[in-house]
mmCIF file of C-alpha atoms in Angstrom:
data_model
loop_
_atom_site.group_PDB
_atom_site.id
_atom_site.type_symbol
_atom_site.label_atom_id
_atom_site.label_comp_id
_atom_site.label_asym_id
_atom_site.label_seq_id
_atom_site.Cartn_x
_atom_site.Cartn_y
_atom_site.Cartn_z
ATOM 1 C CA MET A 1 152.822 157.475 87.089
ATOM 2 C CA GLN A 2 155.475 159.880 88.338
ATOM 3 C CA SER A 3 154.820 163.591 87.951
ATOM 4 C CA PRO A 4 157.267 165.485 85.726
ATOM 5 C CA LEU A 5 156.781 168.498 88.015
ATOM 6 C CA PRO A 6 158.448 168.606 91.443
ATOM 7 C CA VAL A 7 156.609 169.116 94.713
ATOM 8 C CA ARG A 8 156.026 172.836 95.294
ATOM 9 C CA ASP A 9 155.279 174.335 98.712
ATOM 10 C CA GLY A 10 154.822 170.807 99.996
ATOM 11 C CA VAL A 11 152.072 169.997 97.462
ATOM 12 C CA ASN A 12 152.202 167.656 94.464
ATOM 13 C CA ALA A 13 151.262 168.940 91.034
ATOM 14 C CA THR A 14 147.754 167.970 89.958
ATOM 15 C CA ARG A 15 147.426 165.332 87.236
ATOM 16 C CA LEU A 16 144.547 165.593 84.740
ATOM 17 C CA ARG A 17 143.584 162.891 82.279
ATOM 18 C CA LEU A 18 142.466 164.298 78.930
ATOM 19 C CA PRO A 19 139.518 162.607 77.213
ATOM 20 C CA ASP A 20 140.178 160.416 74.182
ATOM 21 C CA GLU A 21 137.559 162.297 72.189
ATOM 22 C CA GLY A 22 135.039 165.102 72.449
ATOM 23 C CA PRO A 23 134.090 168.485 71.029
ATOM 24 C CA TRP A 24 137.409 170.061 72.082
ATOM 25 C CA ASP A 25 140.221 170.680 69.611
ATOM 26 C CA THR A 26 142.920 171.570 72.136
ATOM 27 C CA ALA A 27 143.928 170.737 75.687
ATOM 28 C CA MET A 28 143.183 174.348 76.608
ATOM 29 C CA ASP A 29 139.671 174.046 75.167
ATOM 30 C CA TYR A 30 139.052 171.122 77.510
ATOM 31 C CA MET A 31 140.418 172.941 80.543
ATOM 32 C CA MET A 32 138.234 175.935 79.689
ATOM 33 C CA HIS A 33 135.272 173.563 79.536
ATOM 34 C CA ARG A 34 136.115 172.242 83.011
ATOM 35 C CA TRP A 35 137.208 175.403 84.822
ATOM 36 C CA GLY A 36 136.848 178.361 82.482
ATOM 37 C CA HIS A 37 133.861 179.657 84.442
ATOM 38 C CA ILE A 38 136.154 180.128 87.447
ATOM 39 C CA ASP A 39 139.318 181.720 86.028
ATOM 40 C CA PRO A 40 139.573 181.782 82.198
ATOM 41 C CA GLN A 41 142.365 184.356 82.196
ATOM 42 C CA GLY A 42 144.364 182.308 84.678
ATOM 43 C CA ILE A 43 144.160 179.243 82.435
ATOM 44 C CA GLU A 44 145.358 181.212 79.418
ATOM 45 C CA ASP A 45 148.196 182.730 81.444
ATOM 46 C CA ARG A 46 149.356 179.295 82.588
ATOM 47 C CA PHE A 47 149.503 177.973 79.048
ATOM 48 C CA ASP A 48 151.383 181.100 77.895
ATOM 49 C CA ALA A 49 153.890 180.751 80.754
ATOM 50 C CA GLY A 50 154.521 177.053 80.036
ATOM 51 C CA GLU A 51 153.228 176.075 83.497
ATOM 52 C CA ILE A 52 151.056 173.242 82.166
ATOM 53 C CA VAL A 53 153.084 170.249 81.032
ATOM 54 C CA GLY A 54 152.562 166.841 79.456
ATOM 55 C CA GLU A 55 154.501 163.591 79.620
ATOM 56 C CA GLY A 56 158.205 164.180 80.041
ATOM 57 C CA GLY A 57 157.608 167.707 81.325
ATOM 58 C CA LEU A 58 156.960 169.112 77.840
ATOM 59 C CA PRO A 59 155.238 172.508 78.200
ATOM 60 C CA LEU A 60 151.877 172.843 76.469
ATOM 61 C CA HIS A 61 150.704 175.929 74.589
ATOM 62 C CA ARG A 62 147.294 177.248 73.599
ATOM 63 C CA GLY A 63 147.264 175.249 70.393
ATOM 64 C CA THR A 64 148.401 171.874 71.770
ATOM 65 C CA ARG A 65 145.972 169.333 70.324
ATOM 66 C CA LEU A 66 143.802 167.320 72.669
ATOM 67 C CA GLU A 67 145.025 164.011 71.273
ATOM 68 C CA ASP A 68 148.706 164.877 71.748
ATOM 69 C CA HIS A 69 148.646 163.992 75.460
ATOM 70 C CA THR A 70 146.840 161.548 77.718
ATOM 71 C CA PHE A 71 147.870 163.205 80.982
ATOM 72 C CA ILE A 72 148.849 166.758 81.806
ATOM 73 C CA TRP A 73 150.147 168.254 85.050
ATOM 74 C CA TYR A 74 149.825 171.688 86.611
ATOM 75 C CA TYR A 75 149.958 173.430 89.981
ATOM 76 C CA ARG A 76 146.662 174.408 91.517
ATOM 77 C CA THR A 77 146.151 177.889 92.876
ATOM 78 C CA LEU A 78 145.889 177.246 96.589
ATOM 79 C CA PRO A 79 143.377 179.263 98.597
ATOM 80 C CA PRO A 80 144.550 180.848 101.857
ATOM 81 C CA GLU A 81 144.133 178.596 104.886
ATOM 82 C CA THR A 82 143.853 179.435 108.560
ATOM 83 C CA ARG A 83 146.403 177.459 110.543
ATOM 84 C CA LEU A 84 144.804 174.840 112.749
ATOM 85 C CA PRO A 85 145.671 175.320 116.451
ATOM 86 C CA VAL A 86 147.299 171.888 116.765
ATOM 87 C CA GLU A 87 150.900 170.709 116.446
ATOM 88 C CA LEU A 88 152.755 167.629 115.211
ATOM 89 C CA ASN A 89 155.448 166.013 117.351
ATOM 90 C CA ILE A 90 158.318 164.073 115.779
ATOM 91 C CA LEU A 91 159.048 160.815 117.624
ATOM 92 C CA HIS A 92 161.634 159.220 115.318
ATOM 93 C CA GLN A 93 163.460 160.087 112.110
ATOM 94 C CA ASP A 94 166.117 158.244 110.160
ATOM 95 C CA GLU A 95 167.181 157.897 106.522
ATOM 96 C CA HIS A 96 164.188 155.697 105.736
ATOM 97 C CA ILE A 97 161.200 156.618 107.906
ATOM 98 C CA LEU A 98 159.644 159.378 109.960
ATOM 99 C CA VAL A 99 157.318 158.668 112.889
ATOM 100 C CA VAL A 100 155.142 161.441 114.293
ATOM 101 C CA ASP A 101 152.311 162.009 116.725
ATOM 102 C CA LYS A 102 149.470 163.437 114.639
ATOM 103 C CA PRO A 103 147.040 165.579 116.625
ATOM 104 C CA HIS A 104 143.265 165.465 116.424
ATOM 105 C CA PHE A 105 141.704 167.669 113.684
ATOM 106 C CA LEU A 106 144.739 167.613 111.344
ATOM 107 C CA PRO A 107 144.218 165.486 108.189
ATOM 108 C CA THR A 108 146.968 163.111 107.133
ATOM 109 C CA THR A 109 147.021 164.171 103.467
ATOM 110 C CA PRO A 110 145.738 167.177 101.469
ATOM 111 C CA GLY A 111 142.106 167.129 100.482
ATOM 112 C CA GLY A 112 139.044 169.338 100.343
ATOM 113 C CA THR A 113 139.589 172.559 102.275
ATOM 114 C CA TYR A 114 142.786 171.255 103.912
ATOM 115 C CA ILE A 115 145.906 171.497 101.743
ATOM 116 C CA GLN A 116 148.703 173.263 103.586
ATOM 117 C CA GLU A 117 146.934 172.299 106.800
ATOM 118 C CA SER A 118 147.630 168.591 106.497
ATOM 119 C CA ALA A 119 150.246 166.529 108.278
ATOM 120 C CA LEU A 120 152.002 165.628 105.016
ATOM 121 C CA VAL A 121 152.356 169.168 103.673
ATOM 122 C CA ARG A 122 153.321 170.621 107.051
ATOM 123 C CA LEU A 123 156.078 168.023 107.452
ATOM 124 C CA ARG A 124 157.358 168.347 103.876
ATOM 125 C CA ASN A 125 157.772 172.081 104.358
ATOM 126 C CA GLN A 126 159.073 171.907 107.932
ATOM 127 C CA LEU A 127 161.711 169.251 107.225
ATOM 128 C CA ASP A 128 162.411 170.082 103.562
ATOM 129 C CA LEU A 129 161.468 166.535 102.527
ATOM 130 C CA PRO A 130 159.514 166.822 99.254
ATOM 131 C CA ASP A 131 159.572 163.026 98.755
ATOM 132 C CA LEU A 132 157.854 162.332 102.085
ATOM 133 C CA ILE A 133 154.886 159.937 101.727
ATOM 134 C CA PRO A 134 152.618 158.456 104.450
ATOM 135 C CA MET A 135 152.638 154.667 104.725
ATOM 136 C CA HIS A 136 149.095 154.621 106.120
ATOM 137 C CA ARG A 137 146.430 157.150 107.106
ATOM 138 C CA LEU A 138 144.661 158.317 110.196
ATOM 139 C CA ASP A 139 141.261 159.986 110.024
ATOM 140 C CA ARG A 140 141.365 163.743 110.517
ATOM 141 C CA MET A 141 139.623 163.342 113.867
ATOM 142 C CA THR A 142 141.944 160.543 115.079
ATOM 143 C CA ALA A 143 145.231 161.319 116.821
ATOM 144 C CA GLY A 144 148.366 159.264 117.319
ATOM 145 C CA ILE A 145 151.152 157.352 115.601
ATOM 146 C CA LEU A 146 151.683 158.060 111.903
ATOM 147 C CA LEU A 147 154.485 156.426 109.895
ATOM 148 C CA LEU A 148 155.890 158.102 106.770
ATOM 149 C CA SER A 149 158.558 157.114 104.254
ATOM 150 C CA THR A 150 161.421 159.560 103.738
ATOM 151 C CA ASN A 151 163.317 157.573 101.105
ATOM 152 C CA PRO A 152 161.831 156.616 97.702
ATOM 153 C CA GLN A 153 164.529 153.960 97.284
ATOM 154 C CA THR A 154 163.387 151.927 100.299
ATOM 155 C CA ARG A 155 159.708 152.923 100.343
ATOM 156 C CA GLY A 156 158.538 149.711 98.687
ATOM 157 C CA LYS A 157 159.985 147.596 101.497
ATOM 158 C CA TYR A 158 157.723 149.329 104.019
ATOM 159 C CA GLN A 159 154.710 149.348 101.721
ATOM 160 C CA VAL A 160 154.916 145.551 101.456
ATOM 161 C CA LEU A 161 154.591 145.271 105.242
ATOM 162 C CA PHE A 162 151.261 147.084 105.165
ATOM 163 C CA GLU A 163 150.033 145.230 102.089
ATOM 164 C CA LYS A 164 150.775 141.860 103.716
ATOM 165 C CA ARG A 165 149.325 142.963 107.087
ATOM 166 C CA GLN A 166 152.646 142.485 108.830
ATOM 167 C CA VAL A 167 152.164 145.684 110.847
ATOM 168 C CA GLN A 168 150.408 145.430 114.202
ATOM 169 C CA LYS A 169 148.456 148.511 115.280
ATOM 170 C CA GLU A 170 147.046 149.329 118.685
ATOM 171 C CA TYR A 171 144.464 152.005 119.431
ATOM 172 C CA GLU A 172 142.754 153.317 122.533
ATOM 173 C CA CYS A 173 139.366 154.939 122.882
ATOM 174 C CA VAL A 174 136.896 156.192 125.451
ATOM 175 C CA SER A 175 133.242 155.247 125.365
ATOM 176 C CA ALA A 176 130.428 154.420 127.750
ATOM 177 C CA ALA A 177 131.207 151.650 130.224
ATOM 178 C CA GLU A 178 127.963 149.852 129.335
ATOM 179 C CA PRO A 179 126.266 149.385 125.943
ATOM 180 C CA ALA A 180 123.429 151.705 124.984
ATOM 181 C CA ALA A 181 119.839 150.579 125.463
ATOM 182 C CA GLY A 182 118.807 147.883 123.019
ATOM 183 C CA HIS A 183 122.287 146.337 122.799
ATOM 184 C CA PRO A 184 123.271 143.172 124.686
ATOM 185 C CA ALA A 185 125.936 143.132 127.366
ATOM 186 C CA VAL A 186 129.480 142.527 126.108
ATOM 187 C CA GLU A 187 132.001 140.119 127.586
ATOM 188 C CA PHE A 188 135.523 141.406 126.969
ATOM 189 C CA PRO A 189 137.741 140.797 125.162
ATOM 190 C CA VAL A 190 135.498 140.545 122.121
ATOM 191 C CA VAL A 191 136.236 140.233 118.403
ATOM 192 C CA VAL A 192 133.966 142.131 116.012
ATOM 193 C CA ARG A 193 134.023 140.772 112.485
ATOM 194 C CA ASN A 194 131.799 141.848 109.576
ATOM 195 C CA ARG A 195 131.747 143.175 106.039
ATOM 196 C CA MET A 196 132.139 146.928 105.603
ATOM 197 C CA THR A 197 131.835 149.172 102.570
ATOM 198 C CA LYS A 198 132.408 152.867 101.972
ATOM 199 C CA SER A 199 131.462 154.663 98.771
ATOM 200 C CA ARG A 200 132.859 158.014 97.715
ATOM 201 C CA SER A 201 129.353 159.385 97.322
ATOM 202 C CA TYR A 202 128.275 158.573 100.881
ATOM 203 C CA LEU A 203 129.749 160.069 104.031
ATOM 204 C CA LEU A 204 129.449 157.036 106.282
ATOM 205 C CA ALA A 205 130.834 153.521 106.145
ATOM 206 C CA GLU A 206 128.228 150.776 106.233
ATOM 207 C CA VAL A 207 128.013 147.198 107.421
ATOM 208 C CA VAL A 208 126.575 144.952 104.700
ATOM 209 C CA ASP A 209 125.873 141.269 104.211
ATOM 210 C CA GLY A 210 128.655 139.128 102.876
ATOM 211 C CA GLU A 211 132.058 137.642 103.641
ATOM 212 C CA PRO A 212 133.736 139.558 106.513
ATOM 213 C CA ASN A 213 136.496 141.955 105.461
ATOM 214 C CA ALA A 214 136.931 143.880 108.722
ATOM 215 C CA GLU A 215 138.020 142.563 112.121
ATOM 216 C CA THR A 216 138.830 144.253 115.434
ATOM 217 C CA ARG A 217 139.725 142.818 118.841
ATOM 218 C CA ILE A 218 138.365 145.026 121.626
ATOM 219 C CA ASP A 219 139.252 144.874 125.317
ATOM 220 C CA LEU A 220 138.096 146.965 128.261
ATOM 221 C CA LEU A 221 141.087 148.306 130.191
ATOM 222 C CA ARG A 222 139.170 149.956 133.030
ATOM 223 C CA THR A 223 136.113 152.001 133.894
ATOM 224 C CA PHE A 224 136.025 155.414 135.551
ATOM 225 C CA ASP A 225 133.770 158.303 136.483
ATOM 226 C CA GLY A 226 133.132 160.631 133.539
ATOM 227 C CA GLY A 227 133.344 163.742 135.697
ATOM 228 C CA THR A 228 131.009 166.702 135.995
ATOM 229 C CA ARG A 229 131.562 167.868 132.417
ATOM 230 C CA LEU A 230 130.138 164.585 131.160
ATOM 231 C CA GLY A 231 127.235 164.316 133.571
ATOM 232 C CA GLY A 232 128.926 163.277 136.783
ATOM 233 C CA ALA A 233 127.373 159.865 137.420
ATOM 234 C CA ARG A 234 128.113 158.594 133.923
ATOM 235 C CA ARG A 235 130.583 155.720 133.872
ATOM 236 C CA LEU A 236 133.036 155.582 131.011
ATOM 237 C CA GLY A 237 135.289 152.867 129.698
ATOM 238 C CA HIS A 238 138.890 153.041 128.501
ATOM 239 C CA TYR A 239 139.295 150.470 125.708
ATOM 240 C CA ARG A 240 142.118 148.894 123.736
ATOM 241 C CA LEU A 241 141.404 148.236 120.047
ATOM 242 C CA GLU A 242 143.489 145.980 117.814
ATOM 243 C CA PRO A 243 142.383 146.106 114.158
ATOM 244 C CA HIS A 244 143.332 143.213 111.892
ATOM 245 C CA SER A 245 142.182 145.088 108.789
ATOM 246 C CA GLY A 246 142.105 148.735 107.792
ATOM 247 C CA LYS A 247 138.686 149.735 106.510
ATOM 248 C CA THR A 248 137.587 153.381 106.586
ATOM 249 C CA HIS A 249 136.063 154.242 109.990
ATOM 250 C CA GLN A 250 136.407 150.594 111.021
ATOM 251 C CA LEU A 251 137.039 151.192 114.722
ATOM 252 C CA ARG A 252 134.278 153.762 115.025
ATOM 253 C CA VAL A 253 131.773 151.469 113.295
ATOM 254 C CA HIS A 254 132.767 148.414 115.333
ATOM 255 C CA MET A 255 132.479 150.233 118.650
ATOM 256 C CA ALA A 256 129.109 151.697 117.642
ATOM 257 C CA SER A 257 127.880 148.223 116.632
ATOM 258 C CA LEU A 258 128.331 147.134 120.256
ATOM 259 C CA GLY A 259 126.328 150.101 121.517
ATOM 260 C CA LEU A 260 129.576 151.736 122.617
ATOM 261 C CA GLY A 261 129.981 154.638 120.191
ATOM 262 C CA ILE A 262 133.264 156.465 120.793
ATOM 263 C CA LEU A 263 132.931 159.630 122.842
ATOM 264 C CA HIS A 264 132.488 162.830 120.792
ATOM 265 C CA ASP A 265 132.023 160.935 117.516
ATOM 266 C CA PRO A 266 129.790 163.058 115.245
ATOM 267 C CA PHE A 267 129.260 160.190 112.762
ATOM 268 C CA TYR A 268 128.545 156.982 114.656
ATOM 269 C CA PRO A 269 126.149 155.731 115.895
ATOM 270 C CA GLU A 270 124.241 158.864 114.799
ATOM 271 C CA LEU A 271 125.241 161.380 112.135
ATOM 272 C CA LEU A 272 125.060 164.799 113.760
ATOM 273 C CA ASP A 273 124.576 168.115 112.001
ATOM 274 C CA LYS A 274 127.871 169.540 110.763
ATOM 275 C CA ALA A 275 129.318 172.022 113.214
ATOM 276 C CA PRO A 276 132.642 173.869 113.579
ATOM 277 C CA ASP A 277 135.445 171.839 115.136
ATOM 278 C CA ASP A 278 135.300 171.889 118.932
ATOM 279 C CA TYR A 279 138.948 171.655 119.967
ATOM 280 C CA ALA A 280 137.900 171.058 123.577
ATOM 281 C CA ARG A 281 135.974 167.892 122.586
ATOM 282 C CA PRO A 282 138.111 165.824 120.172
ATOM 283 C CA LEU A 283 137.071 162.339 119.132
ATOM 284 C CA GLN A 284 138.342 160.065 121.888
ATOM 285 C CA LEU A 285 140.300 157.767 119.603
ATOM 286 C CA LEU A 286 144.083 157.467 119.667
ATOM 287 C CA ALA A 287 146.512 155.381 117.591
ATOM 288 C CA ARG A 288 148.627 154.296 120.559
ATOM 289 C CA GLY A 289 151.266 152.135 118.928
ATOM 290 C CA ILE A 290 152.614 150.385 115.858
ATOM 291 C CA ARG A 291 154.877 147.302 115.686
ATOM 292 C CA PHE A 292 156.674 145.537 112.843
ATOM 293 C CA VAL A 293 159.962 143.966 111.829
ATOM 294 C CA ASP A 294 161.948 146.716 110.145
ATOM 295 C CA PRO A 295 162.700 145.552 106.573
ATOM 296 C CA ILE A 296 166.075 147.333 106.575
ATOM 297 C CA THR A 297 167.524 146.346 109.962
ATOM 298 C CA LYS A 298 165.519 143.058 110.210
ATOM 299 C CA LYS A 299 164.865 143.906 113.877
ATOM 300 C CA PRO A 300 161.468 144.277 115.579
ATOM 301 C CA VAL A 301 160.565 147.879 116.322
ATOM 302 C CA GLU A 302 157.714 149.538 118.163
ATOM 303 C CA TYR A 303 156.680 153.179 118.272
ATOM 304 C CA ARG A 304 154.316 154.497 120.950
ATOM 305 C CA SER A 305 152.317 157.700 121.039
ATOM 306 C CA ARG A 306 153.039 160.183 123.808
ATOM 307 C CA LEU A 307 149.582 161.704 123.535
ATOM 308 C CA GLN A 308 146.777 161.044 125.996
ATOM 309 C CA LEU A 309 143.021 160.959 125.546
ATOM 310 C CA GLY A 310 141.660 164.021 127.292
ATOM 311 C CA GLU A 311 138.634 162.284 128.835
ATOM 312 C CA VAL A 312 140.633 159.505 130.562
ATOM 313 C CA ARG A 313 140.615 160.060 134.308
#
């Protein structure tokens, strides 16, 4: 459902579904029930100023009945954010798509404490492209190639490529050269295939019994000395990862399942206590490249990241 309110400051208006029934006579009564303990005066002011709208952009007032609208839209009050000390690099832009190198620590889309400090909002504001939409996502801690649609008229053509798995992705990571104790030796290349699930109420993705829905081909490119900062004698591996599905945290889970958890991963194989971001120790996972047949030109295209994993020697 398209919002009747335009993007403002790079951020979409928030959509709220009103309940079909309840002890509230008006839409404002319901909003007071949800958020009145935070800013009751602000809610009243927004209704008085016509800043809360229903279908078709019709402004609501204090007396608008609950049953008059199913959905309403409004702009959230955005808290101040400290700019993250990382930068996006534009690799390609045309009338249909934008390709960028997303740095570690910057989320792809707004969420939680990161609104303005997301790749999408930064790029919308920087390039004055309010209709910009990402075609896929990278974890906040993953860097590399990110493809976005700049044109709503042709967006569906690119979305179909992802839906039909006609986009080939290549990643690189750094991990130990040998599996951790208790894990068997691995003969590369290897294909990891299992069933993964991720619930909104649980931080980590899990491997469960059942028909496989996640698959990754993993190859070892080379091994090298980890250097004094990583213990000197420790041998590390530089790996190529080719996912054939796109489950949340798939690559991190699949590497950890081999006893080769990705370097500086605070989630897998062991969930570490939450700590402030350490910009000197980013997760050693990079979206190196993306390939597909462009649905507009009908020609094969490939975009490659210019970033490098800091621990590769």
